[in-house]
Short mmCIF file of C-alpha atoms in Angstrom, two decimals:
data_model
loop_
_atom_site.label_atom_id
_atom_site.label_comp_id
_atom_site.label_asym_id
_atom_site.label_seq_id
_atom_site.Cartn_x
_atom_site.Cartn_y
_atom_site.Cartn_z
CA UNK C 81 -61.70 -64.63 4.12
CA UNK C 82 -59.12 -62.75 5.37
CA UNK C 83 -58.02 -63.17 9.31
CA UNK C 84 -56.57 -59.70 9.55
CA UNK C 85 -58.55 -57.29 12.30
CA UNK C 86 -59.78 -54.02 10.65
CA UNK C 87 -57.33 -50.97 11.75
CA UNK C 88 -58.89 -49.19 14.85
CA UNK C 89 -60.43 -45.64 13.90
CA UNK C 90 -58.88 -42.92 15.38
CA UNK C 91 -61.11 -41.06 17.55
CA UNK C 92 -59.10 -37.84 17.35
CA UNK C 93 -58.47 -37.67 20.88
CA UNK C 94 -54.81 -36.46 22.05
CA UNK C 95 -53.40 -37.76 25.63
CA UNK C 96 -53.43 -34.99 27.32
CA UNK C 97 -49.71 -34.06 28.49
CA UNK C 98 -47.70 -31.86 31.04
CA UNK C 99 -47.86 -28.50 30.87
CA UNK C 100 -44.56 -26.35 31.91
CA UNK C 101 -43.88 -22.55 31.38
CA UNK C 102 -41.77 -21.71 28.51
CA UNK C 103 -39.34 -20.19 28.63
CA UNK C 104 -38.22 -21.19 32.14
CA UNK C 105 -36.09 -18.40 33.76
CA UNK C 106 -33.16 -19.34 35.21
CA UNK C 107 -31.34 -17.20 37.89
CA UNK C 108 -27.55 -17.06 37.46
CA UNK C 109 -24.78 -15.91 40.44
CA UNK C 110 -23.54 -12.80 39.85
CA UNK C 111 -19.91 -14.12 41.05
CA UNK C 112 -19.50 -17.00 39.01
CA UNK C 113 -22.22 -17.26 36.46
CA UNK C 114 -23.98 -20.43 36.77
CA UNK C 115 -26.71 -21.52 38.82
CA UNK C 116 -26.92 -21.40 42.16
CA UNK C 117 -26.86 -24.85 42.83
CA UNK C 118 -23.88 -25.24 40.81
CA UNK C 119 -22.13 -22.47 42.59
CA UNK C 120 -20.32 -25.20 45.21
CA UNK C 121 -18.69 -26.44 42.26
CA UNK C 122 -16.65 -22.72 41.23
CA UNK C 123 -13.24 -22.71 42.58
CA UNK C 124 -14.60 -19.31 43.85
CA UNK C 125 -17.09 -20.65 46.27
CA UNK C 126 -16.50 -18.44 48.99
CA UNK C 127 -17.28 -15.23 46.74
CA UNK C 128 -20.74 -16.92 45.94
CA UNK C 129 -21.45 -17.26 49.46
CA UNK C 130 -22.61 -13.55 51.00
CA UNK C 131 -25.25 -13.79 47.60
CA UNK C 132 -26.32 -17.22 48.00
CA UNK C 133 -27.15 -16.53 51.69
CA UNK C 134 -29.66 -14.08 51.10
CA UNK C 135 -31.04 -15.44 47.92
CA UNK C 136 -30.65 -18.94 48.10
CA UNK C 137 -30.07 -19.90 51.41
CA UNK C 138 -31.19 -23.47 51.21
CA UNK C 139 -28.28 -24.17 48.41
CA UNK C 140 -25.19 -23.17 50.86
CA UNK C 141 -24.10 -26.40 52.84
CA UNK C 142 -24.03 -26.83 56.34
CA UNK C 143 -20.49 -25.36 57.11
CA UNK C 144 -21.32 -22.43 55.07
CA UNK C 145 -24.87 -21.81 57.00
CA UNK C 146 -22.51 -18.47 58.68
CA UNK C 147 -21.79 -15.94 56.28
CA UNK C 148 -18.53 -14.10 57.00
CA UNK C 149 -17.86 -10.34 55.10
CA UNK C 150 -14.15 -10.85 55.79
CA UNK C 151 -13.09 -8.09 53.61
CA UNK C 152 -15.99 -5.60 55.36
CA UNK C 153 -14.43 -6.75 58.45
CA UNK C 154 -10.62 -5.99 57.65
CA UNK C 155 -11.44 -2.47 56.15
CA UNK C 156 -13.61 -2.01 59.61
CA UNK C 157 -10.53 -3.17 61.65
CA UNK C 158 -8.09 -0.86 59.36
CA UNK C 159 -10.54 2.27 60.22
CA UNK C 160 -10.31 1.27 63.91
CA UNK C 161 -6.93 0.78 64.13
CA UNK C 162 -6.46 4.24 62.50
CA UNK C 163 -8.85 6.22 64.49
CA UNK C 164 -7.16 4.85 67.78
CA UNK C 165 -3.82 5.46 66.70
CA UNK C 166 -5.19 9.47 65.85
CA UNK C 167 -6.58 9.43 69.43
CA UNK C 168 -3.54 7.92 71.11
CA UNK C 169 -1.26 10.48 69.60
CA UNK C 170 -3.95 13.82 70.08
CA UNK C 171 -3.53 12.30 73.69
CA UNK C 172 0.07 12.17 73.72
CA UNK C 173 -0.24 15.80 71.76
CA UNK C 174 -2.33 17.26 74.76
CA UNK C 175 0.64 16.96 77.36
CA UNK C 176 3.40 18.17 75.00
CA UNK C 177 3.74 20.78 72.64
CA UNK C 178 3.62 18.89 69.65
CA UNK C 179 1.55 18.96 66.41
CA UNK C 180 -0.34 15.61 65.07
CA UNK C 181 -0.33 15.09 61.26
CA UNK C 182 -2.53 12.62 59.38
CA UNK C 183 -2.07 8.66 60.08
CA UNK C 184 -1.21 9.94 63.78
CA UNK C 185 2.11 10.83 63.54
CA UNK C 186 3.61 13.16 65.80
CA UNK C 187 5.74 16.67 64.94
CA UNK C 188 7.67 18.47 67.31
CA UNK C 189 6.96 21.86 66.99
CA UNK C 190 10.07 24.61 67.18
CA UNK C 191 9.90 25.71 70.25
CA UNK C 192 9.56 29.86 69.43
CA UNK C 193 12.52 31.97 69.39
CA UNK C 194 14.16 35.25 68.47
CA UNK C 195 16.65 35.83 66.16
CA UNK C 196 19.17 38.61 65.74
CA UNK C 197 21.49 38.76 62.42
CA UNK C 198 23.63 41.79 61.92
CA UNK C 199 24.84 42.45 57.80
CA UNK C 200 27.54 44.35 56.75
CA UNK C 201 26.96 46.85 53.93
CA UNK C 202 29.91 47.94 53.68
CA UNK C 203 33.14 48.54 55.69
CA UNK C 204 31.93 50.85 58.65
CA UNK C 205 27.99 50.39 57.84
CA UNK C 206 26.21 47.24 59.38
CA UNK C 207 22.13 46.07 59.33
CA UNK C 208 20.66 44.54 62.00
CA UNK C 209 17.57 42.22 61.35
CA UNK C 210 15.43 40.78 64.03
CA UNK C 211 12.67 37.94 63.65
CA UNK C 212 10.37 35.92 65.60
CA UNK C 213 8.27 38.72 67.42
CA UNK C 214 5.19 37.75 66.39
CA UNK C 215 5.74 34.22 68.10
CA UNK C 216 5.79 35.67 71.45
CA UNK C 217 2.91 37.90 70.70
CA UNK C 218 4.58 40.92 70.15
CA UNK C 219 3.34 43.13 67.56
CA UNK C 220 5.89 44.07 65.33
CA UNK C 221 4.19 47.35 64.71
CA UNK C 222 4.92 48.52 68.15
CA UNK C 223 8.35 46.60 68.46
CA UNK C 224 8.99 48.62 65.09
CA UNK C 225 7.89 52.39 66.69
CA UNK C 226 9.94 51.21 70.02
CA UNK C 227 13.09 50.36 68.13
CA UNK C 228 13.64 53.73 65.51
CA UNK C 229 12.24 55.87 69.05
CA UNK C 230 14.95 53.85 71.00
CA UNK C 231 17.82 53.75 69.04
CA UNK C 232 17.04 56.83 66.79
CA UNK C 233 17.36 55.22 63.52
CA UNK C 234 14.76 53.36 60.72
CA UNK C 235 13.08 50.57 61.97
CA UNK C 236 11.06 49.11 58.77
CA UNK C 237 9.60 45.45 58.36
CA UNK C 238 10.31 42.42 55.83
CA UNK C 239 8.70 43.03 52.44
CA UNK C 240 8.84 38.63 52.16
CA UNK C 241 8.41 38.12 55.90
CA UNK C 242 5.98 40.13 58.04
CA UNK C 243 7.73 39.19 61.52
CA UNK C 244 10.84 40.33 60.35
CA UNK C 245 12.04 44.04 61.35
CA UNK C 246 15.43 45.75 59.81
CA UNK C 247 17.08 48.18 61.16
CA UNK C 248 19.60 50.39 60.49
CA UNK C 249 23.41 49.72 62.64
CA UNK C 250 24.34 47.43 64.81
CA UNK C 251 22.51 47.43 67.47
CA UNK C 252 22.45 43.71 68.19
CA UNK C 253 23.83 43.93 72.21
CA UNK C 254 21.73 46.87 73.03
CA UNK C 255 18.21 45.26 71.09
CA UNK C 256 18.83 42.17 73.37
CA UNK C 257 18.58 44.41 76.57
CA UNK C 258 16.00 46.39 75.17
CA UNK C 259 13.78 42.95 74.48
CA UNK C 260 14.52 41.80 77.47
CA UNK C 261 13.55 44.48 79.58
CA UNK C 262 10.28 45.43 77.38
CA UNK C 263 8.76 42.37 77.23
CA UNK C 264 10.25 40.42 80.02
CA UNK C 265 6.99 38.74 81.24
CA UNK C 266 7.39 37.35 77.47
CA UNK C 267 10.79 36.60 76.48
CA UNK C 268 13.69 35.03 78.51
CA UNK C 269 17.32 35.70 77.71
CA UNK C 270 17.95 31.84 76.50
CA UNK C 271 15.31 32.48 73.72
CA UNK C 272 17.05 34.80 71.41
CA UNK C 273 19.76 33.86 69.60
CA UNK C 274 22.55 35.76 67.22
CA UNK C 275 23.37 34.15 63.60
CA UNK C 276 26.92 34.88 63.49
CA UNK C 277 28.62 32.70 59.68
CA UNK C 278 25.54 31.36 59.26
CA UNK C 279 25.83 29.75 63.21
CA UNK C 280 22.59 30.33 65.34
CA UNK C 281 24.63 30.82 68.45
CA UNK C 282 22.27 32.02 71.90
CA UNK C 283 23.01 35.90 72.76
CA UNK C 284 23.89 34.91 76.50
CA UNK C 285 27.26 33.13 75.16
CA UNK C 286 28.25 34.94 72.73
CA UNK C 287 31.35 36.90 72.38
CA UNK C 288 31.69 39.17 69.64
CA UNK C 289 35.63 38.64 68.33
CA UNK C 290 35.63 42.72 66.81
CA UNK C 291 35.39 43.88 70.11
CA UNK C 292 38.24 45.84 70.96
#
């Protein structure tokens, strides 16, 4: 007789065994691509950090529990900076007369002026041009009418520049008086100016060498 058992019979029941869900979805960092508990490990760290704090917030370590936007913060402080250096100089602006550009920077404006340049046509026949009117609120229509009913002669404007007036002769001594006394509440005496070789020379001082 043989001593050998007899094989067990299968009963054809199965252990039963662990269930997981397949596939299993993994959730990556946007900044460095792996997982966010692997994200300590990126040489990048700090980019993960603003994501992991409100997605994963139990993954950052303690020294990390404070998210700083440091970049947010510097473009907020930029914008500050640049809004209070425009406010400084509108302030600055507000006592003198000066214009403010963009990025707060301050332009001195011209202070206004008239100016009185007398051409030669030819040998006995001058030109005399006058600009600036307008800047003193003068209109140079009526400046014009003033000037040919004044001095008798044609009084026409600039076809380039609209507060410029040409008229005919040289008249350049007797249009400062004329200004002067017209519109005196307007214009004082060290506000117009002669261009005499292409120098802008004030009226008040200047002494015409063809005199006789």
């Amino acid at each position: 007789m043989s001593d050998q058992n007899p094989p067990e019979e299968e009963t054809g029941e199965q252990q039963p065994q662990s269930q997981s869900p397949y596939p299993i979805e993994v959730e990556y960092c946007p900044e460095c691509t792996l997982p966010p508990e692997f994200c300590e490990y990126d040489p990048n760290y700090e980019r993960c950090k603003p994501w992991l704090s409100k997605h994963y917030s139990s993954t950052l370590s303690s020294d990390a529990s404070v998210v700083k936007a440091q970049p947010e913060e510097k473009k907020e402080n930029n914008t500050n900076k640049g809004q209070k250096a425009t406010n400084a100089a509108k302030s600055k602006a507000s006592d003198e007369d000066v214009q403010v550009l963009p990025g707060g920077k301050i332009k001195k404006k011209e202070a206004p002026s008239i100016t009185i340049t007398r051409v030669q046509r030819n040998k006995k026949k001058y030109i005399t041009t006058v600009s600036g009117l307008a800047s003193f609120g003068i209109k140079v229509t009526v400046a014009s009418k003033l000037f040919r009913n004044k001095f008798s002669c044609g009084a026409s404007q600039g076809k380039g520049d609209k507060d410029e007036l040409t008229i005919q002769g040289d008249i350049r001594d007797d249009l400062v008086a004329l200004i002067l006394k017209e519109w005196k509440d307007k214009v004082t005496k060290d506000q117009i100016y002669f261009v005499e070789n292409g120098k802008k020379v004030l009226a008040s001082e200047f002494e015409d060498d063809d005199e006789d």
